[in-house]
Coordinates of C-alpha atoms and ligand atoms in Angstrom, one line a residue:
M1107 CA 61.5 21.6 85.6
N1108 CA 64.1 20.5 82.7
W1109 CA 67.2 21.6 81.1
I1110 CA 65.4 24.2 79.4
T1111 CA 63.8 26.1 82.1
N1112 CA 66.4 25.4 84.6
Y1113 CA 69.4 26.3 82.5
V1114 CA 68.6 27.6 78.9
R1115 CA 65.8 30.4 80.2
P1116 CA 67.6 31.8 83.0
R1117 CA 70.8 32.1 80.3
I1118 CA 68.6 33.8 77.7
N1119 CA 66.8 36.1 80.3
S1120 CA 70.1 37.2 81.8
L1121 CA 71.4 38.1 78.0
F1122 CA 68.4 40.4 77.7
S1123 CA 67.7 41.7 81.0
R1124 CA 71.2 43.6 81.6
R1125 CA 71.5 46.7 83.3
E1126 CA 70.9 49.2 80.2
V1127 CA 67.1 48.9 81.0
P1128 CA 66.2 48.6 84.7
E1129 CA 63.0 46.3 85.3
N1130 CA 61.8 48.1 88.1
L1131 CA 61.9 52.0 87.8
W1132 CA 60.5 52.3 91.2
T1133 CA 61.6 51.4 94.7
K1134 CA 59.4 51.1 97.4
C1135 CA 60.4 52.5 100.9
P1136 CA 60.9 49.8 103.4
E1137 CA 60.1 52.6 106.3
C1138 CA 57.1 54.8 105.0
G1139 CA 56.1 52.9 101.7
T1140 CA 56.1 55.6 99.4
M1141 CA 57.2 54.5 95.9
L1142 CA 60.3 56.2 94.7
F1143 CA 61.4 56.9 91.3
H1144 CA 65.0 55.0 90.8
R1145 CA 66.4 58.2 89.3
E1146 CA 65.3 60.5 92.2
L1147 CA 66.5 57.9 94.7
A1148 CA 69.8 58.0 93.4
D1149 CA 70.2 61.6 93.0
N1150 CA 69.2 61.7 96.7
L1151 CA 71.9 59.0 97.6
Q1152 CA 69.5 56.5 98.2
V1153 CA 67.7 58.2 100.9
C1154 CA 64.2 58.3 100.9
T1155 CA 62.8 61.7 99.8
N1156 CA 59.8 61.5 102.2
C1157 CA 60.7 59.9 105.1
G1158 CA 64.6 60.3 105.2
H1159 CA 65.5 56.4 105.7
H1160 CA 68.4 55.5 104.3
L1161 CA 68.5 52.4 101.8
P1162 CA 71.7 50.6 101.0
I1163 CA 74.0 52.3 98.6
T1164 CA 76.7 50.5 96.9
P1165 CA 80.5 51.4 97.4
R1166 CA 81.0 52.6 94.0
D1167 CA 77.9 54.9 94.0
R1168 CA 79.4 56.2 97.4
F1169 CA 82.6 56.7 96.1
A1170 CA 81.1 58.7 93.1
A1171 CA 79.3 60.9 95.4
L1172 CA 82.3 61.6 97.9
F1173 CA 85.2 62.4 95.7
D1174 CA 85.7 65.3 94.2
N1175 CA 83.7 65.1 90.6
G1176 CA 83.2 61.6 91.3
I1177 CA 86.9 60.9 90.5
F1178 CA 88.6 58.4 92.3
K1179 CA 91.3 55.7 91.4
E1180 CA 91.0 52.0 93.0
V1181 CA 93.7 50.8 95.3
P1182 CA 94.6 47.1 94.0
V1183 CA 93.8 44.4 96.7
P1184 CA 96.1 41.4 96.7
E1185 CA 93.8 38.1 95.9
P1186 CA 93.9 35.6 98.6
I1187 CA 93.5 31.9 97.8
T1188 CA 89.7 31.0 97.1
D1189 CA 88.0 28.5 99.0
P1190 CA 91.2 27.1 101.4
L1191 CA 88.4 25.1 103.3
Q1192 CA 86.7 23.8 100.2
F1193 CA 83.6 24.7 102.3
R1194 CA 80.1 23.6 101.2
D1195 CA 76.8 24.2 102.7
Q1196 CA 73.8 24.0 100.4
K1197 CA 76.0 25.4 97.8
K1198 CA 79.7 25.1 97.4
Y1199 CA 81.4 28.5 98.6
P1200 CA 83.0 29.4 94.8
E1201 CA 79.6 29.0 93.6
R1202 CA 78.2 31.3 96.2
L1203 CA 81.2 34.1 95.5
K1204 CA 80.3 33.6 91.7
A1205 CA 76.9 34.3 92.2
A1206 CA 77.6 37.1 94.2
Q1207 CA 80.0 38.8 91.8
K1208 CA 77.5 38.5 89.0
S1209 CA 74.8 40.2 91.0
T1210 CA 77.1 43.0 92.2
G1211 CA 79.5 43.5 89.4
E1212 CA 82.1 43.6 92.0
K1213 CA 85.2 41.3 92.8
E1214 CA 84.5 41.0 96.4
A1215 CA 82.8 42.7 99.4
M1216 CA 85.1 45.7 99.9
L1217 CA 86.3 48.3 97.6
V1218 CA 89.4 50.6 98.1
A1219 CA 90.1 53.9 96.8
E1220 CA 92.3 57.0 96.7
G1221 CA 91.1 60.6 95.6
E1222 CA 90.3 64.0 96.8
M1223 CA 87.2 65.0 98.6
G1224 CA 87.1 68.9 99.0
R1225 CA 90.5 69.0 97.9
T1226 CA 91.8 66.9 100.9
P1227 CA 93.7 63.7 99.6
I1228 CA 92.3 60.7 101.1
V1229 CA 91.9 57.0 101.1
A1230 CA 88.6 55.2 101.7
A1231 CA 87.3 51.7 101.8
A1232 CA 83.9 50.7 101.7
Q1233 CA 81.9 47.5 102.5
D1234 CA 79.3 46.4 100.5
F1235 CA 76.3 44.5 102.2
S1236 CA 75.1 43.2 98.9
F1237 CA 77.9 41.2 98.3
M1238 CA 77.4 38.1 101.0
A1239 CA 76.3 40.4 103.5
G1240 CA 79.6 42.2 103.4
S1241 CA 81.1 39.5 105.2
M1242 CA 84.8 39.6 106.1
G1243 CA 87.0 37.1 104.8
M1244 CA 90.6 37.1 103.5
Y1245 CA 89.9 39.7 100.8
V1246 CA 88.2 42.2 103.2
G1247 CA 91.3 41.8 105.4
N1248 CA 93.6 42.2 102.5
A1249 CA 91.5 45.1 101.4
I1250 CA 91.8 47.0 104.6
V1251 CA 95.7 46.2 104.8
A1252 CA 96.2 47.5 101.3
A1253 CA 94.1 50.6 102.5
A1254 CA 96.3 51.2 105.5
E1255 CA 99.2 50.4 103.7
R1256 CA 98.4 52.8 101.0
A1257 CA 97.4 55.5 103.4
V1258 CA 100.7 55.4 105.2
Q1259 CA 102.7 55.5 102.1
L1260 CA 100.8 58.5 100.9
K1261 CA 100.5 60.2 104.2
R1262 CA 96.8 60.4 103.7
P1263 CA 93.9 59.8 106.3
L1264 CA 91.6 56.5 106.1
V1265 CA 87.9 56.8 105.9
L1266 CA 86.1 53.3 106.2
F1267 CA 82.5 52.8 105.5
S1268 CA 81.7 49.4 107.3
A1269 CA 78.5 47.2 106.4
A1270 CA 78.7 43.6 107.4
G1271 CA 76.8 40.6 108.8
G1272 CA 80.1 39.6 110.6
A1273 CA 82.7 37.2 109.4
R1274 CA 82.5 35.0 106.3
M1275 CA 81.9 31.6 107.8
Q1276 CA 82.8 29.8 104.7
E1277 CA 86.5 30.8 105.5
G1278 CA 86.0 29.6 109.2
I1279 CA 89.1 30.4 111.2
L1280 CA 90.8 32.3 108.6
S1281 CA 88.0 35.0 108.7
L1282 CA 88.5 35.1 112.1
M1283 CA 92.1 36.1 111.7
Q1284 CA 91.4 39.1 110.0
M1285 CA 90.4 40.6 113.3
P1286 CA 93.7 40.9 114.7
R1287 CA 95.1 41.4 111.1
T1288 CA 93.0 44.4 110.8
T1289 CA 93.4 45.6 114.1
V1290 CA 97.2 45.8 113.4
A1291 CA 96.6 47.7 110.3
V1292 CA 94.6 50.3 111.9
E1293 CA 97.5 50.5 114.4
M1294 CA 99.9 51.1 111.7
L1295 CA 97.9 54.6 110.7
K1296 CA 97.8 55.4 114.6
E1297 CA 101.8 54.8 114.6
A1298 CA 102.0 57.1 111.4
G1299 CA 100.0 59.8 113.2
L1300 CA 97.2 59.4 110.6
P1301 CA 93.5 59.7 111.2
Y1302 CA 91.1 56.8 110.6
I1303 CA 87.5 57.7 110.6
V1304 CA 84.7 55.1 110.5
V1305 CA 81.3 55.5 109.2
L1306 CA 79.2 53.1 110.5
T1307 CA 76.1 51.8 108.0
H1308 CA 73.4 49.6 108.2
P1309 CA 74.0 46.9 109.5
T1310 CA 77.1 46.7 111.0
T1311 CA 77.4 43.6 113.1
G1312 CA 79.3 40.4 114.3
G1313 CA 83.3 40.3 114.0
V1314 CA 83.8 43.5 112.0
T1315 CA 82.2 45.6 115.0
A1316 CA 84.7 43.5 117.2
S1317 CA 87.5 44.8 115.1
Y1318 CA 88.4 47.6 112.4
A1319 CA 84.8 49.2 112.6
M1320 CA 85.2 50.2 116.2
L1321 CA 88.8 51.4 116.3
G1322 CA 88.1 55.0 114.3
D1323 CA 89.5 58.1 115.9
V1324 CA 85.9 59.3 115.2
Q1325 CA 83.0 57.2 115.2
I1326 CA 80.2 58.3 113.0
A1327 CA 77.0 56.6 112.0
E1328 CA 74.0 56.7 109.5
P1329 CA 71.1 57.3 110.9
N1330 CA 69.0 54.3 112.2
A1331 CA 72.0 51.9 111.5
L1332 CA 71.9 48.8 113.6
I1333 CA 75.3 48.4 115.2
C1334 CA 76.1 45.6 117.2
F1335 CA 78.0 42.2 117.7
A1336 CA 75.2 40.1 118.7
G1337 CA 71.7 41.1 117.2
P1338 CA 68.5 42.1 119.3
R1339 CA 66.7 38.9 118.4
V1340 CA 69.7 36.8 119.9
I1341 CA 70.3 38.7 123.1
E1342 CA 66.3 38.9 123.9
Q1343 CA 66.3 35.3 123.2
T1344 CA 69.2 34.5 125.6
I1345 CA 68.1 37.1 128.4
R1346 CA 64.3 36.6 128.1
E1347 CA 63.5 40.1 128.4
K1348 CA 62.3 43.2 126.0
L1349 CA 65.0 45.2 124.9
P1350 CA 64.3 48.9 125.0
E1351 CA 63.1 51.1 122.1
G1352 CA 66.0 51.7 119.2
F1353 CA 68.3 49.4 121.1
Q1354 CA 71.7 48.7 119.3
R1355 CA 70.6 51.6 116.8
A1356 CA 72.8 54.4 115.9
E1357 CA 71.0 57.1 118.0
Y1358 CA 70.7 54.9 120.8
L1359 CA 74.6 53.9 120.9
L1360 CA 75.2 57.9 120.4
D1361 CA 73.1 58.6 123.7
H1362 CA 75.2 55.7 125.2
G1363 CA 78.7 57.0 124.4
M1364 CA 79.4 54.5 121.9
L1365 CA 79.8 57.0 119.0
D1366 CA 80.5 60.5 118.2
R1367 CA 78.1 61.3 115.5
V1368 CA 75.0 60.4 113.7
T1369 CA 75.2 62.0 110.4
K1370 CA 72.6 61.8 107.4
R1371 CA 74.3 60.6 104.1
G1372 CA 73.7 63.9 102.3
D1373 CA 75.7 65.7 105.2
L1374 CA 78.7 63.3 105.5
R1375 CA 80.9 64.4 102.7
E1376 CA 81.1 68.5 104.0
E1377 CA 81.4 67.0 107.6
L1378 CA 83.9 64.6 106.8
I1379 CA 86.0 67.1 105.0
T1380 CA 85.7 69.5 108.2
I1381 CA 86.8 66.9 110.3
L1382 CA 89.6 65.5 108.2
R1383 CA 91.1 69.0 107.5
M1384 CA 91.1 69.6 111.3
M1385 CA 92.8 66.5 112.0
M1386 CA 95.6 67.3 109.3
R1387 CA 95.6 70.6 110.4
Q1388 CA 95.1 71.9 107.0
P1389 CA 93.0 75.2 106.4
P1390 CA 89.4 74.8 106.0
A1391 CA 88.3 73.7 102.6
V1392 CA 86.3 75.9 100.2
M1393 CA 82.8 74.6 100.1
G1394 CA 80.2 74.5 97.3
E1395 CA 81.2 76.2 94.0
L1396 CA 84.6 77.4 93.2
P1397 CA 85.3 81.1 93.8
P1398 CA 84.5 83.2 90.7
P1399 CA 87.5 84.5 88.6
A1400 CA 88.9 87.9 89.6
P1401 CA 87.6 91.2 87.8
G1402 CA 88.9 91.7 84.4
V1403 CA 89.9 87.7 83.9
P1404 CA 87.6 86.9 81.3
A1405 CA 85.6 84.0 82.5
A1406 CA 85.8 80.6 80.6
A1407 CA 83.2 79.9 77.8
E1408 CA 79.9 78.9 79.6
P1409 CA 76.6 78.3 78.1
A1410 CA 74.2 81.4 78.8
K1411 CA 71.8 80.3 81.3
A1412 CA 68.1 80.5 80.0
Ligands
ZN995 ZN1 60.5 56.7 103.3

């Protein structure tokens, strides 16, 4: 426990153990225990190939899979002031932010992008649970406002992927203020007559469920996602009763009328395209491969198939 072990060694390690060589090529499925090869898992959008359990996926990977040919443009988000309350628990808030930025490679807990999905122009926003539990602070509020403004400006629908432990306590009342702010942002879309689709992913809780995550025109969830305001443990301790099986999970909420759909990650893209095109009164998209060239037109040079 000295300067060398605490400071020098981690710094040296971090220099050499960068992303090029992932330390662990295998991920254990938390549901069925199967060892999954990381590339296979990435190809399957972080869904277990054995039991279908949905593991977390980063906003960037999600967008790459969602947008046509993985092409999207980031929508800029205005920076809020950092650490307005000079908050400190075991660590200072700016230190926590920096650690999260380093581990995720992202600026904050939400990524906003514009692009086309099945040739349908959209704006999308996705929350990153790995960034301080996806907590909603001023930046996330700004991101949702920026996403809604951009959607209105371009007359496009907004698709939002939520994942959050709730409001960011390090920003106190300022994080709670994001609930009315984001609600007003969603209202802007409704006034412009543009669809707002929410895809709830595991877990979406707290102030996020109490605002923008529950205001979609269509509410979709990924299988077995926990969606709640207060979590099951808190409720159980408060009412001192055993809660029913699957309580506050996506399928339970679907059965009880809180959701419209529960959709597997692999089917989401196609389903979103269908729903959005219907809502935007556009003809159905051409799915899958593009139509073959008309007869007589020489096809583009393609490598011969073996
Ligand atoms: Zn599994």
